[in-house]
Structure formats: C-alpha cells, structure tokens
Coordinates of C-alpha atoms in Angstrom, one line a residue:
X20 CA 14.8 22.5 -5.8
X21 CA 16.8 21.4 -8.1
X22 CA 20.4 23.1 -7.3
X23 CA 23.6 21.2 -9.2
X24 CA 23.5 19.5 -12.5
X25 CA 26.2 17.2 -14.2
X26 CA 26.3 16.8 -17.7
X27 CA 28.9 14.9 -19.1
X28 CA 28.6 13.8 -22.8
X29 CA 24.8 14.3 -23.9
X30 CA 23.9 15.5 -27.6
X31 CA 26.0 18.3 -28.2
X32 CA 27.8 19.3 -24.7
X33 CA 31.4 17.5 -22.9
X34 CA 31.1 18.3 -19.7
X35 CA 29.3 21.1 -17.5
X36 CA 28.9 22.0 -13.7
X37 CA 25.9 24.1 -13.0
X38 CA 24.5 25.3 -9.7
X39 CA 20.6 26.6 -9.2
X40 CA 19.3 29.0 -6.5
X41 CA 16.1 29.6 -6.8
X42 CA 13.9 32.3 -8.3
X43 CA 13.3 32.7 -11.8
X44 CA 16.2 31.1 -14.1
X45 CA 15.5 32.2 -17.5
X46 CA 17.8 30.2 -20.6
X47 CA 18.6 31.6 -23.4
X48 CA 20.7 31.6 -26.2
X49 CA 20.7 31.7 -30.6
X50 CA 17.9 29.2 -32.1
X51 CA 19.8 25.8 -32.8
X52 CA 21.8 26.3 -30.2
X53 CA 21.3 23.6 -27.8
X54 CA 18.6 24.9 -24.8
X55 CA 16.2 21.8 -25.7
X56 CA 19.8 19.4 -25.0
X57 CA 18.9 21.1 -21.3
X58 CA 15.7 19.9 -21.1
X59 CA 16.2 16.4 -22.9
X60 CA 19.0 16.1 -19.7
X61 CA 16.5 16.7 -17.5
X62 CA 13.8 14.1 -18.4
X63 CA 17.0 11.7 -17.8
X64 CA 16.7 12.1 -14.3
X65 CA 12.9 12.2 -14.3
X66 CA 12.9 8.4 -15.5
X67 CA 12.1 9.0 -19.4
X68 CA 13.0 6.4 -21.4
X69 CA 16.4 6.8 -22.5
X70 CA 18.1 7.0 -26.2
X71 CA 21.1 6.6 -27.1
X72 CA 21.2 8.9 -29.6
X73 CA 21.8 11.5 -27.2
X74 CA 25.2 10.1 -26.0
X75 CA 27.9 12.3 -27.6
X76 CA 29.4 11.1 -31.1
X77 CA 32.2 9.8 -29.9
X78 CA 31.7 8.9 -26.2
X79 CA 30.0 5.4 -25.1
X80 CA 28.4 6.4 -22.6
X81 CA 26.3 10.2 -21.1
X82 CA 25.7 10.7 -17.6
X83 CA 23.6 13.3 -15.8
X84 CA 24.1 13.7 -12.5
X85 CA 21.4 16.2 -10.3
X86 CA 21.1 17.1 -7.0
X87 CA 17.2 18.2 -4.8
X88 CA 17.3 19.7 -1.7
X89 CA 13.7 19.0 0.0
X90 CA 11.9 19.4 3.6
X91 CA 12.8 17.2 6.4
X92 CA 8.4 16.4 6.0
X93 CA 6.5 16.0 3.1
X94 CA 6.2 14.0 -0.4
X95 CA 9.9 14.0 -0.8
X96 CA 11.3 12.7 2.8
X97 CA 7.9 10.3 2.5
X98 CA 8.5 8.1 -0.7
X99 CA 12.7 9.0 0.0
X100 CA 12.3 7.1 3.8
X101 CA 9.2 4.5 1.7
X102 CA 11.8 3.5 -0.6
X103 CA 14.5 3.5 2.5
X104 CA 16.6 5.9 0.3
X105 CA 16.8 8.9 3.0
X106 CA 19.7 11.0 3.1
X107 CA 19.9 14.8 4.3
X108 CA 20.1 16.0 0.5
X109 CA 19.0 14.0 -2.6
X110 CA 21.4 12.9 -5.8
X111 CA 20.3 11.3 -8.5
X112 CA 22.4 10.0 -10.9
X113 CA 21.5 8.3 -14.4
X114 CA 24.0 7.4 -17.0
X115 CA 23.5 6.1 -21.0
X116 CA 25.6 3.6 -22.9
X117 CA 25.4 2.6 -26.2
X118 CA 24.0 -0.7 -25.9
X119 CA 20.8 1.1 -24.6
X120 CA 22.0 -0.1 -21.6
X121 CA 22.2 1.9 -19.0
X122 CA 22.1 2.9 -14.7
X123 CA 20.5 5.0 -12.2
X124 CA 21.1 5.1 -8.8
X125 CA 19.5 7.8 -6.3
X126 CA 21.5 8.2 -3.4
X127 CA 24.3 6.1 -4.0
X128 CA 21.7 3.1 -4.0
X129 CA 20.1 1.2 -7.2
X130 CA 17.2 2.1 -8.4
X131 CA 14.6 0.8 -11.1
X132 CA 13.4 4.0 -14.1
X133 CA 9.4 3.0 -12.6
X134 CA 10.9 4.6 -8.9
X135 CA 13.1 7.3 -10.3
X136 CA 9.7 8.3 -11.9
X137 CA 7.8 8.2 -9.4
X138 CA 10.2 10.0 -7.1
X139 CA 10.8 13.0 -9.7
X140 CA 6.6 13.5 -10.4
X141 CA 7.2 14.8 -6.6
X142 CA 10.3 16.8 -8.1
X143 CA 9.9 18.8 -11.3
X144 CA 7.3 19.8 -13.2
X145 CA 8.7 20.4 -16.9
X146 CA 6.2 22.0 -19.1
X147 CA 6.3 22.2 -22.9
X148 CA 4.8 22.1 -26.3
X149 CA 6.8 18.7 -26.5
X150 CA 6.2 18.0 -22.4
X151 CA 3.3 15.7 -21.7
X152 CA 1.6 18.0 -19.0
X153 CA -0.1 16.7 -15.5
X154 CA -2.6 19.4 -16.5
X155 CA -4.5 17.0 -19.2
X156 CA -4.8 14.7 -16.9
X157 CA -8.6 14.3 -15.3
X158 CA -6.5 12.6 -12.1
X159 CA -4.7 16.0 -11.8
X160 CA -7.0 18.5 -12.9
X161 CA -9.3 17.3 -9.9
X162 CA -6.7 17.6 -8.0
X163 CA -6.1 21.1 -8.2
X164 CA -9.7 22.0 -8.0
X165 CA -9.8 19.9 -5.4
X166 CA -6.4 21.5 -3.7
X167 CA -7.4 24.7 -4.4
X168 CA -10.9 24.0 -3.0
X169 CA -9.2 23.1 0.5
X170 CA -10.8 19.9 -0.2
X171 CA -8.0 17.5 0.2
X172 CA -8.9 16.2 4.1
X173 CA -12.7 15.1 2.3
X174 CA -10.9 13.9 -0.4
X175 CA -8.9 11.2 1.9
X176 CA -12.0 10.0 4.0
X177 CA -13.9 9.8 0.4
X178 CA -11.1 7.4 -0.5
X179 CA -11.0 5.7 3.2
X180 CA -13.9 4.9 2.8
X181 CA -14.4 4.2 -1.0
X182 CA -11.5 1.2 -0.2
X183 CA -13.8 -0.3 2.6
X184 CA -16.6 -0.7 0.9
X185 CA -14.8 -2.2 -1.9
X186 CA -13.6 -4.5 0.9
X187 CA -16.9 -5.3 1.9
X188 CA -18.2 -5.6 -1.7
X189 CA -16.0 -8.3 -1.7
X190 CA -16.8 -10.4 1.0
X191 CA -20.7 -9.9 0.2
X192 CA -19.6 -11.2 -3.4
X193 CA -17.2 -14.3 -1.2
X194 CA -20.1 -14.7 0.5
X195 CA -22.6 -15.1 -2.2
X196 CA -20.4 -17.2 -4.4
X197 CA -20.6 -19.4 -1.1
X198 CA -24.6 -19.4 0.2
X199 CA -25.6 -22.7 -2.5
X200 CA -22.4 -24.8 -1.1
X201 CA -22.9 -23.3 2.7
X202 CA -26.5 -24.8 2.4
X203 CA -26.0 -28.2 1.3
X204 CA -23.3 -28.8 3.8
X205 CA -25.0 -27.0 6.5
X206 CA -28.3 -29.5 5.2
X207 CA -25.8 -31.9 5.7
X208 CA -24.0 -31.2 9.1
X209 CA -28.0 -30.8 10.2
X210 CA -28.6 -34.6 9.1
X211 CA -24.9 -35.5 11.0
X212 CA -26.0 -34.6 14.0
X213 CA -28.7 -35.0 14.0
X214 CA -28.2 -39.1 14.0
X215 CA -25.2 -38.5 16.5
X216 CA -27.5 -36.7 18.2
X217 CA -29.5 -40.5 18.8
X218 CA -27.2 -42.3 19.1
X219 CA -26.4 -40.2 22.1
X220 CA -22.2 -41.3 22.0
X221 CA -20.4 -40.0 25.3
X222 CA -16.9 -38.7 25.8
X223 CA -14.6 -41.4 25.7
X224 CA -17.1 -44.1 25.3
X225 CA -15.5 -46.6 22.8
X226 CA -12.3 -47.1 24.6
X227 CA -14.6 -46.9 27.5
X228 CA -16.4 -49.9 26.0
X229 CA -13.9 -51.5 24.5
X230 CA -11.8 -52.2 27.7
X231 CA -15.3 -53.7 29.4
X232 CA -15.5 -56.1 26.0
X233 CA -11.7 -57.4 27.0
X234 CA -12.8 -57.9 30.5
X235 CA -16.3 -59.7 30.2
X236 CA -15.0 -62.3 27.4
X237 CA -12.5 -62.8 30.0
X238 CA -14.8 -63.1 32.9
X239 CA -13.9 -66.2 34.4
X240 CA -10.3 -65.7 34.0
X241 CA -10.9 -62.0 36.5
X242 CA -13.3 -63.5 38.9
X243 CA -11.2 -66.6 39.5
X244 CA -7.7 -64.2 39.9
X245 CA -9.2 -61.9 42.0
X246 CA -11.0 -65.3 44.4
X247 CA -7.2 -66.5 45.0
X248 CA -5.1 -63.3 45.3
X249 CA -8.4 -63.2 48.2
X250 CA -7.3 -65.9 50.0
X251 CA -3.4 -65.8 49.6
X252 CA -4.0 -62.3 51.3
X253 CA -6.3 -62.7 54.4
X254 CA -8.9 -65.7 53.2
X255 CA -6.6 -68.8 53.6
X256 CA -5.3 -70.5 56.8
X257 CA -1.3 -69.5 55.9
X258 CA -3.0 -65.9 54.8
X259 CA 0.0 -63.2 54.2
X260 CA -1.5 -60.8 57.0
X261 CA -1.3 -63.2 59.3
X262 CA 1.9 -64.0 58.5
X263 CA 2.9 -60.6 58.6
X264 CA 0.7 -59.8 62.4
X265 CA 3.0 -62.7 63.3
X266 CA 6.6 -61.8 62.3
X267 CA 5.7 -58.5 63.7
X268 CA 5.0 -60.7 67.0
X269 CA 8.1 -62.3 66.6
X270 CA 10.1 -59.5 66.4
X271 CA 8.4 -56.9 69.4
X272 CA 9.4 -59.6 71.2
X273 CA 13.2 -58.6 70.9
X274 CA 13.1 -55.4 71.6
X275 CA 14.4 -55.7 74.7
X276 CA 17.5 -56.8 73.6
X277 CA 17.6 -55.0 70.4
X278 CA 15.8 -51.3 69.5
X279 CA 17.4 -51.0 66.6
X280 CA 14.2 -53.8 65.3
X281 CA 11.6 -51.3 66.5
X282 CA 11.1 -49.3 62.9
X283 CA 11.1 -53.3 61.7
X284 CA 8.1 -53.8 63.6
X285 CA 6.2 -50.9 62.5
X286 CA 6.6 -51.0 58.9
X287 CA 5.2 -55.0 59.0
X288 CA 2.7 -53.3 60.7
X289 CA 1.8 -50.6 58.1
X290 CA 2.0 -53.8 55.7
X291 CA -0.7 -56.2 57.0
X292 CA -2.7 -52.7 57.1
X293 CA -1.3 -52.4 53.2
X294 CA -2.3 -56.0 52.5
X295 CA -6.3 -56.5 55.0
X296 CA -7.2 -53.2 52.7
X297 CA -6.0 -55.1 49.6
X298 CA -8.7 -58.2 50.0
X299 CA -11.1 -55.5 51.3
X300 CA -11.1 -54.4 48.0
X301 CA -10.8 -57.4 46.2
X302 CA -14.1 -58.7 47.8
X303 CA -15.6 -55.4 47.0
X304 CA -15.3 -55.9 43.5
X305 CA -16.2 -59.9 43.1
X306 CA -19.3 -58.6 45.8
X307 CA -20.1 -55.7 43.1
X308 CA -19.9 -57.6 40.0
X309 CA -22.5 -59.8 39.5
X310 CA -22.7 -62.6 37.0
X311 CA -24.8 -61.3 33.3
X312 CA -24.4 -62.7 30.4
X313 CA -27.0 -60.4 28.4
X314 CA -24.0 -57.7 29.5
X315 CA -21.8 -58.5 27.6
X316 CA -23.9 -58.8 24.7
X317 CA -24.7 -55.0 25.2
X318 CA -21.3 -53.7 25.0
X319 CA -20.9 -55.6 21.6
X320 CA -23.8 -54.3 19.9
X321 CA -23.6 -50.4 21.2
X322 CA -19.7 -50.9 20.0
X323 CA -21.0 -52.1 17.3
X324 CA -23.3 -48.8 17.0
X325 CA -20.4 -47.4 17.1
X326 CA -18.4 -48.5 14.5
X327 CA -21.0 -48.5 12.1
X328 CA -20.5 -44.2 12.5
X329 CA -16.9 -44.4 12.8
X330 CA -17.3 -46.6 8.9
X331 CA -19.8 -43.9 7.9
X332 CA -18.1 -41.0 8.3
X333 CA -15.0 -42.5 7.0
X334 CA -12.7 -41.8 10.3
X335 CA -11.2 -44.5 12.8
X336 CA -13.2 -44.5 16.0
X337 CA -11.0 -43.8 18.0
X338 CA -11.2 -40.0 16.4
X339 CA -15.4 -40.4 16.8
X340 CA -15.0 -37.7 20.1
X341 CA -12.4 -35.0 17.9
X342 CA -14.7 -35.6 14.6
X343 CA -17.8 -34.9 16.3
X344 CA -16.6 -31.9 18.1
X345 CA -15.2 -30.6 14.6
X346 CA -19.0 -31.1 13.3
X347 CA -20.5 -29.4 15.8
X348 CA -17.7 -26.6 15.0
X349 CA -18.9 -26.3 11.8
X350 CA -22.5 -26.1 12.4
X351 CA -21.3 -23.3 14.4
X352 CA -20.1 -21.0 12.3
X353 CA -22.0 -21.8 9.2
X354 CA -24.8 -20.3 11.8
X355 CA -22.4 -17.3 12.0
X356 CA -21.7 -17.4 9.0
X357 CA -25.4 -16.6 8.0
X358 CA -25.3 -14.1 10.5
X359 CA -22.1 -12.5 8.6
X360 CA -24.0 -11.9 5.7
X361 CA -26.0 -10.4 6.9
X362 CA -24.0 -8.0 9.3
X363 CA -22.3 -7.4 5.9
X364 CA -25.1 -6.0 4.0
X365 CA -26.2 -3.7 7.0
X366 CA -22.4 -2.0 6.8
X367 CA -22.4 -1.5 3.1
X368 CA -25.0 0.6 4.0
X369 CA -24.6 2.1 6.0
X370 CA -20.6 2.8 4.3
X371 CA -22.5 4.1 1.6
X372 CA -24.9 6.7 3.0
X373 CA -21.5 8.1 4.2
X374 CA -19.9 8.3 1.4
X375 CA -22.9 9.3 -0.7
X376 CA -23.0 12.9 2.4
X377 CA -19.6 13.8 2.2
X378 CA -19.7 12.9 -1.8
X379 CA -22.6 15.1 -1.8
X380 CA -20.5 17.7 0.6
X381 CA -17.5 18.1 -1.7
X382 CA -19.8 18.3 -5.4
X383 CA -21.3 21.2 -3.8
X384 CA -18.2 22.7 -3.3
X385 CA -16.1 21.6 -5.9
X386 CA -18.6 24.0 -8.0
X387 CA -18.0 26.7 -5.9
X388 CA -14.3 26.1 -6.2
X389 CA -14.8 25.6 -10.0
X390 CA -16.4 29.1 -11.1
X391 CA -13.8 30.7 -8.4
X392 CA -10.9 29.5 -10.1
X393 CA -11.9 29.2 -13.6
X394 CA -12.5 32.8 -13.9
X395 CA -9.4 34.0 -11.9
X396 CA -7.8 31.2 -14.8
X397 CA -9.8 33.0 -17.7
X398 CA -8.9 36.4 -16.0
X399 CA -5.1 35.3 -16.0
X400 CA -5.1 33.8 -19.7
X401 CA -6.6 36.6 -21.6
X402 CA -3.8 38.9 -20.2
X403 CA -1.1 36.1 -21.3
X404 CA -2.3 37.2 -25.3
X405 CA -5.7 34.8 -25.4
X406 CA -8.1 38.2 -24.7
X407 CA -10.9 35.9 -26.1
X408 CA -9.7 33.0 -24.0
X409 CA -11.7 31.5 -21.2
X410 CA -12.0 28.7 -19.2
X411 CA -14.8 26.6 -18.0
X412 CA -13.9 23.6 -15.0
X413 CA -17.4 20.7 -15.3
X414 CA -17.7 18.8 -12.6
X415 CA -20.7 16.1 -13.9
X416 CA -21.5 13.4 -11.6
X417 CA -20.9 9.7 -12.2
X418 CA -23.6 7.1 -11.1
X419 CA -21.7 4.7 -8.7
X420 CA -22.6 1.4 -7.5
X421 CA -21.7 0.7 -3.9
X422 CA -18.8 -1.4 -5.6
X423 CA -17.8 1.1 -7.6
X424 CA -18.2 4.3 -6.0
X425 CA -14.4 6.0 -7.0
X426 CA -12.3 7.2 -4.0
X427 CA -11.9 11.5 -5.3
X428 CA -16.8 10.8 -5.6
X429 CA -18.8 11.1 -7.4
X430 CA -18.2 14.0 -9.7
X431 CA -16.0 13.3 -13.0
X432 CA -13.8 16.4 -13.9
X433 CA -12.8 18.5 -16.9
X434 CA -11.2 21.6 -17.8
X435 CA -11.4 23.1 -21.5
X436 CA -11.0 26.1 -22.9
X437 CA -11.8 28.7 -25.8
X438 CA -8.9 30.2 -26.7
X439 CA -10.7 32.7 -29.3
X440 CA -13.7 34.4 -29.6
X441 CA -16.4 32.1 -31.1
X442 CA -15.1 28.6 -31.0
X443 CA -17.1 26.4 -28.0
X444 CA -15.1 25.2 -25.4
X445 CA -13.6 21.9 -25.7
X446 CA -11.2 19.3 -23.4
X447 CA -7.9 21.2 -22.6
X448 CA -6.5 17.9 -23.7
X449 CA -7.9 18.7 -27.2
X450 CA -5.9 22.4 -27.6
X451 CA -4.1 22.0 -31.2
X452 CA -1.5 25.4 -30.0
X453 CA 1.9 24.2 -27.5
X454 CA 2.1 27.4 -27.0
X455 CA -1.7 29.0 -25.9
X456 CA -2.0 25.0 -23.9
X457 CA 1.8 25.9 -22.0
X458 CA 0.5 29.9 -21.2
X459 CA -2.5 28.0 -20.0
X460 CA -0.6 25.9 -17.1
X461 CA 1.8 29.0 -16.6
X462 CA -2.3 30.5 -15.6
X463 CA -2.9 27.1 -13.8
X464 CA 0.6 27.4 -12.0
X465 CA 0.7 31.1 -10.5
X466 CA -3.0 29.8 -9.3
X467 CA -2.0 27.3 -7.6
X468 CA 1.1 27.2 -6.9
X469 CA 0.6 27.0 -2.8
X470 CA -0.8 23.4 -3.3
X471 CA 1.8 21.9 -5.5
X472 CA 4.2 19.9 -3.8
X473 CA 6.8 20.0 -6.1
X474 CA 9.3 22.7 -6.0
X475 CA 11.1 23.0 -9.5
X476 CA 8.8 24.4 -12.4
X477 CA 10.6 24.1 -15.9
X478 CA 8.5 26.2 -18.7
X479 CA 9.7 25.4 -22.3
X480 CA 9.2 28.4 -24.3
X481 CA 6.3 29.0 -22.9
X482 CA 6.0 32.6 -25.6
X483 CA 6.0 30.5 -28.5
X484 CA 4.3 32.9 -30.5
X485 CA 3.3 36.8 -28.4
X486 CA 5.4 39.3 -28.2
X487 CA 5.3 42.8 -26.6
X488 CA 3.7 43.9 -23.6
X489 CA 2.3 39.9 -23.6
X490 CA 5.9 39.1 -23.6
X491 CA 5.9 41.2 -20.2
X492 CA 2.9 40.3 -18.9
X493 CA 4.2 36.4 -19.3
X494 CA 7.1 36.7 -17.4
X495 CA 5.4 38.7 -14.8
X496 CA 4.0 35.8 -14.8
X497 CA 7.0 33.8 -14.5
X498 CA 8.6 35.7 -11.5
X499 CA 6.0 35.7 -9.7
X500 CA 5.6 31.7 -9.7
X501 CA 9.4 31.6 -8.8
X502 CA 8.4 34.2 -5.4
X503 CA 6.8 30.5 -4.0
X504 CA 9.1 28.0 -6.5
X505 CA 12.4 27.4 -8.2
X506 CA 11.2 28.4 -11.9
X507 CA 13.2 28.0 -15.4
X508 CA 11.9 29.2 -17.8
X509 CA 13.7 29.1 -21.9
X510 CA 12.6 31.7 -23.8
X511 CA 13.5 34.3 -27.0
X512 CA 12.4 36.8 -26.1
X513 CA 13.9 40.0 -23.9
X514 CA 11.1 40.9 -22.5
X515 CA 10.8 37.5 -20.3
X516 CA 14.6 37.5 -20.0
X517 CA 14.8 40.2 -18.3
X518 CA 12.3 39.5 -15.5
X519 CA 14.4 36.9 -14.4
X520 CA 16.3 36.8 -11.2
X521 CA 19.3 34.8 -12.4
X522 CA 20.0 33.8 -16.8
X523 CA 22.0 31.3 -18.0
X524 CA 23.2 31.8 -22.1
X525 CA 23.1 28.6 -24.1
X526 CA 25.9 29.4 -27.2
X527 CA 27.1 26.7 -30.2
X528 CA 31.0 26.9 -30.2
X529 CA 32.3 25.7 -33.3
X530 CA 36.6 24.3 -32.6
X531 CA 38.7 21.8 -35.4
X532 CA 37.6 18.6 -33.2
X533 CA 33.5 19.1 -33.0
X534 CA 30.4 21.2 -32.0
X535 CA 30.1 21.7 -28.1
X536 CA 27.3 23.4 -26.5
X537 CA 28.5 25.5 -24.2
X538 CA 25.9 26.5 -20.6
X539 CA 27.3 30.0 -19.4
X540 CA 25.7 31.3 -15.8
X541 CA 25.9 35.6 -16.6
X542 CA 26.7 38.0 -14.2
X543 CA 25.1 41.5 -14.3
X544 CA 27.5 42.7 -16.9
X545 CA 27.3 39.7 -19.7
X546 CA 23.3 39.3 -19.0
X547 CA 22.7 43.4 -20.5
X548 CA 24.6 42.1 -23.6
X549 CA 23.0 38.9 -23.9
X550 CA 19.1 40.8 -23.5
X551 CA 20.5 43.2 -25.9
X552 CA 21.3 40.9 -28.4
X553 CA 18.8 39.3 -27.5
X554 CA 16.3 42.9 -28.9
X555 CA 17.9 42.1 -32.6
X556 CA 19.9 44.5 -34.7
X557 CA 23.4 43.9 -36.7
X558 CA 25.1 45.1 -33.9
X559 CA 24.7 45.8 -30.0
X560 CA 24.9 49.7 -29.7
X561 CA 24.9 51.6 -26.2
X562 CA 21.4 52.3 -26.7
X563 CA 20.3 48.7 -26.8
X564 CA 22.5 48.2 -23.8
X565 CA 20.1 51.4 -21.9
X566 CA 17.3 49.7 -22.6
X567 CA 18.2 45.7 -21.5
X568 CA 19.2 47.7 -18.1
X569 CA 16.3 48.9 -17.4
X570 CA 14.3 46.3 -18.3
X571 CA 16.6 44.3 -16.2
X572 CA 15.7 46.8 -13.2
X573 CA 12.5 47.9 -14.2
X574 CA 11.4 43.5 -14.2
X575 CA 13.4 43.0 -9.9
X576 CA 10.0 45.8 -9.5
X577 CA 7.1 44.6 -11.2
X578 CA 4.6 41.7 -10.4
X579 CA 1.8 40.5 -12.8
X580 CA -1.4 41.9 -12.3

C-alpha cells in the first residue's frame, strides 16, 4: 500500500508531501488543475520512461519519493529478497535532470529502470484512458481467469512439466545431431579395439619388455657378473662367507677376556648367513636362466608390434595402457549414449502424457470459470453505464508439439466485448472508447481483486461519459474495491467523489512568480465545499452544501449491487 508520496519540481508542482490511508481516495479539481501531474509522478516510480518536460520550468532536477507498506510474506517481499533489497518498508526514489539522466534508488540502493518496473507491477495498477492496462494483455487475461477459477497450482505444475519437456527435447535434439558422429566414432572404436584385442597387450608390458630387452642384449655381461660375485661370496677358496666365519671364531675365543665382544660375534654370524642366502639366490638365478638365442628375437618382435600400435594411435608407447583404457571407456559411453537416447524418448512420452492429461483438466475448469466470470462481468458493466454490453471469455485450443507445449496449457484465452446492442464481440484491446475500457477494468477488478497481489489501484477518469445514477454505481464499485484494496480515483463527478473515504483537492494557483499546482487533503468541512462546487452552479449555496453532505453520508452506507 502507498503510504506517502513526495513530489518536487514536477511540472507545475513545486514541492508537496502527502500521506495516504487505506480505502478509497478521490482526487478532484477543476479541469486543467493538474490532476494528471500526480499520475505522471506515480508513473515515474513505476519505472516509466522519464520525460525531461516533466521538470518544472526554472529547475534543473525533479524528484519523486514513494513509501510503501507490504506484507512480510508475499510477492513484494519475495522480489525484494531476491534483489537483496528487503527492508521493513519500501522506499522508492527517482530523480530526473535536464540532461535526461536520472537515478533510481530502492531502499537506498541504486537500481535500474527495469528492476523498478518489475517491482512496480507488484505494487500499483493504473487504469485510465491514456494508460496501458494489463487487462489488454492476453497473458494477464489468462492469469486473471486462472486465479478466478482457482487453477494457479495446476498451471504452475503445467509450467514445471513444460520446462522439463523442453529440457528433455533439447537433450534429444542434441542426441539426434550427434547420432551420425557417434555411429562413425563407435565403428572406429570397434575396429581399433578389435585390433588391440588381437595383439592383447598386457598391463605395463612395454616397460617390462624394454627392461628384458636391455638385459638380454647384455646377457653375457649379466652372467659373468653374477658368476664372479657368487665366487667371491661363497664358491672361491678364500671367499667372504668363510672369512666371516673365521673372524667370528677368533672373536669368540676372546669372550672370556672381554664380554663386550659378544654382540660383534653375533653380528658376524648374521652377516655370514645373509651372504650364504645371497649366494643361493645368485646360483638360482644362474640356474634358472637358460641361454636361448631366440628369446632376444621374440622380445624384439613383440616390442616392434607395440611400437607399431602406438604409432597408429599417435602416442608414445609408454602411454599405451592409459590410451587403451580411455578407448574402452569411450566405447562404453557411446553404448550408454544409445541407451540414453531411448530413455529420453520414453521420458518425453511419459511427461507428454502427464502434461496432456493435466492440461485437458485445466481446459475443462477454465471453460467453467470462463462462463461464471463472463456472466458476472457482463452484469457488472451493464450496471456501469453499458446497459447493452456483454463480455465473452473465449477459451480456444492451441495445438502444440512436445517441444512447443506452453507452460500455461493447451488454451488461448481472449477477452471479447460488445459495448452496444447489435455489435459483434471483439477482443478487448480493439475497444475504441477508453472510458468503456476503464469501466470494464473496474468490473473485472471488483470481481477478481481477491486474486490480485497488487495492493494499490489508480483509476484515472473511469467515469468519463457517464453521469447520474450510473456515476453513483461506478462510485459504489470503487468503494467496494476499496474495502480490500487501496483505491485512488481521479474524477469530475460528485456522485463518484462522495463514495470515497478520503478526498484530495487539486488546485492551480497563480502567483506573481508563476503558476503552481497545490494538492490538499480535504477535511470533512472542506470536502463538503468541494463536492458542492462539483455539483455546479455559479455560487455554492446552502442547498448544494446540504445535498453534498447527504451524498457523502449515503456513500458511507451504500454498497455496490
């Protein structure tokens, strides 16, 4: 709800600060007094494009500050939380200078016009002959019908399924585009892996064979060295094994003289045993290795095969193990890719079936809600000065493929109207009369206000072209809407003005230094004077004052029928 508004240097307004209350507030004044300036100022805090002509003559900058109250839980709080702008209240400030550069602050933080516009759609809804109205948008018409029919939950679920279908279809399309490439690649991998399987390289085989080749090429050196060391350690006459034994025996004979030598005797014995074991190992190695001249050729031939395989795959032979593992992993992934493609088809079929079943149910409920809403709105606009008017809410099927299924269902929703007897119904956005459109909007708003998250509605001259009893009925509708929402109404009719709980007068004052627009909240007494003035006549008489007082009193008692 809009609680306060400060306007500085906008058009004929020098500087004003206004506080607002819940309920219905009427704005009245002579034609040309500047009531539209207030609407223009509110347009600035709605994120509308700024016009430097709005800056008051002689000033360099204009400013508008609006303060709102909002529920702790709801669309406004959620939006501010997402934008990291949440505070106890909402303060919007916008400035405009002669250079056309302006600034926007939301709760003290700089913001863009796009952010402000998105936020303002949750705060204020302006209706008038010269303002774009959400009611003309097919998306809003659909949302209005869905809210009236209690379909928001089902429609949200439809949206979730539709988004999932698009995601699955995107994956499917990618799979189709990649199918040929995947097939060619898979065929190549099958050929390569068959060739590898025929060769059957073992893990780390290249490195082991390379070491073996090195040893075989130095076989004589290897055998000679092992034989020489075996002799030195054990087989020769003066070998190390015997010397260690002799040293141990010599020290053992001295233990009676020096007990400290005992650990040294033990150490020599251990060394003698290790030398004996080492000699056994060398002897086993020599005995197990037979001289086989063909072994060197076999190893060399196998290494040549591995080198050739590595060259085909353009990798060093040392990387064969990792490369072969990668090929097998890729081949398995391609196999899974074909299975995944089939799974995607199954998922798309399942999700499409769920979507269609839910969408069919939504369509039926929309048809029922459309009949009820169009009947109620038709009755309402006939009370509002369109006695032969009629509303039709057309729910038409729209064919769609899985990837084109709309988030809102199978239906196209169009609001149509016939304003006069004998005229065919046409889409709402083709109505020529702005006054008629404003009254249609009022009828819809009165019937569907409970479903709209917006707290503040502004009706700019909704009573154009009507008078008398119809004007009073329009006023009653506005007052009814004001019971659950904050309503501002710019009006020239006393029958409408008298229905408001609050009233603001807009006057143009001429001074020696220039002309300014003054906006003044009216008291009970001054309100009677203003409504009496609106009733006409050169002079305000006691009779018109009394009639104005009666109209205000009756306005507080009556309700729209």
